[in-house]
């Protein structure tokens, strides 16, 4: 119900028809208690004279974090907290993750053959999955604030990372994020026309578009991915979708920076090794990490598997 940045929050909209001591206000998230782009919702609730507020979940934002609930109670308002709390968090898991960690929630999306190959040995991969699976992937893009790929994917595929959702005209834009390495980004890359965020281990000269964020690791030759995610979090990127390639996906997985995975398993068998989904090595079975499979569904002829890493 929030109309957008700088506009009325849901509490104010809900009370626009009038409220008083005999009214109960139900809110999914704790009312804000600080001045941001709008005045505090707590002040609006008190001004309206609402007698009771039911809160689904307290707000983990450092600027709130119980202060809204405390302010209401101190003013004599009856407040109940924790009603359907898990369901409330499930409505917007990226927000809660971002506020608790300072980093976006990272979703890894991979399209694979049924025997686990990301691409053929000549790096061709269009199209591994069906049209239905690709449409579902575009819905994932539409739900994300940004889409991350490695510079290798930019060089090999020159993607645009557009969002195309069938039967929808109002599709929000998602900002591209490029993780650069030692090799240059091609100056003709189409993504440079979309004002990408470029995470780089060193300053880049002559880039014709985008914003460069320098986040080197200790070697100075690669991007420090944990620091890079913190930078994206500071830019209010809440949900980040990672689409490629295998080196980037493997590096994020190795550093425990993947929060959710979506695998599209095509109804195709590669029949041999091509390009593995995750860069790196698999030296022994003990190196495999357990995950929790949250959901398995048919998407056209293919399978969609959602998982989360186990702690």
GROMACS .gro file of N, CA and C in nm, residues 253 258-261 263 278 288-294 305-311:
model
   63
  253UNK      N    1   2.928  -1.861  -0.424
  253UNK     CA    2   2.896  -1.982  -0.347
  253UNK      C    3   3.009  -2.016  -0.250
  258UNK      N    4   2.543  -1.667  -0.126
  258UNK     CA    5   2.419  -1.698  -0.195
  258UNK      C    6   2.312  -1.724  -0.089
  259UNK      N    7   2.199  -1.653  -0.096
  259UNK     CA    8   2.091  -1.670   0.000
  259UNK      C    9   1.979  -1.758  -0.052
  260UNK      N   10   1.965  -1.764  -0.183
  260UNK     CA   11   1.858  -1.844  -0.244
  260UNK      C   12   1.903  -1.884  -0.384
  261UNK      N   13   1.859  -2.000  -0.428
  261UNK     CA   14   1.891  -2.044  -0.563
  261UNK      C   15   1.766  -2.085  -0.638
  263UNK      N   16   1.700  -2.297  -0.984
  263UNK     CA   17   1.755  -2.376  -1.093
  263UNK      C   18   1.643  -2.412  -1.190
  278UNK      N   19   2.882  -2.408  -1.155
  278UNK     CA   20   2.962  -2.331  -1.061
  278UNK      C   21   3.110  -2.350  -1.093
  288UNK      N   22   3.079  -3.115  -0.081
  288UNK     CA   23   2.944  -3.073  -0.117
  288UNK      C   24   2.873  -3.016   0.005
  289UNK      N   25   2.801  -2.908  -0.015
  289UNK     CA   26   2.730  -2.842   0.095
  289UNK      C   27   2.582  -2.872   0.086
  290UNK      N   28   2.518  -2.904   0.199
  290UNK     CA   29   2.375  -2.933   0.195
  290UNK      C   30   2.291  -2.808   0.172
  291UNK      N   31   2.180  -2.826   0.104
  291UNK     CA   32   2.083  -2.719   0.084
  291UNK      C   33   1.946  -2.773   0.122
  292UNK      N   34   1.854  -2.680   0.146
  292UNK     CA   35   1.715  -2.716   0.169
  292UNK      C   36   1.636  -2.686   0.042
  293UNK      N   37   1.574  -2.787  -0.015
  293UNK     CA   38   1.492  -2.766  -0.134
  293UNK      C   39   1.356  -2.715  -0.089
  294UNK      N   40   1.325  -2.592  -0.127
  294UNK     CA   41   1.202  -2.528  -0.083
  294UNK      C   42   1.084  -2.565  -0.172
  305UNK      N   43   1.353  -2.556  -0.961
  305UNK     CA   44   1.389  -2.599  -0.826
  305UNK      C   45   1.437  -2.478  -0.747
  306UNK      N   46   1.371  -2.450  -0.637
  306UNK     CA   47   1.413  -2.340  -0.549
  306UNK      C   48   1.477  -2.400  -0.423
  307UNK      N   49   1.591  -2.346  -0.385
  307UNK     CA   50   1.661  -2.398  -0.268
  307UNK      C   51   1.723  -2.285  -0.188
  308UNK      N   52   1.758  -2.316  -0.065
  308UNK     CA   53   1.834  -2.223   0.018
  308UNK      C   54   1.946  -2.300   0.084
  309UNK      N   55   2.066  -2.240   0.094
  309UNK     CA   56   2.177  -2.308   0.161
  309UNK      C   57   2.147  -2.330   0.308
  310UNK      N   58   2.188  -2.443   0.359
  310UNK     CA   59   2.174  -2.468   0.502
  310UNK      C   60   2.286  -2.398   0.577
  311UNK      N   61   2.256  -2.349   0.696
  311UNK     CA   62   2.355  -2.275   0.775
  311UNK      C   63   2.469  -2.368   0.816
   0.00000   0.00000   0.00000
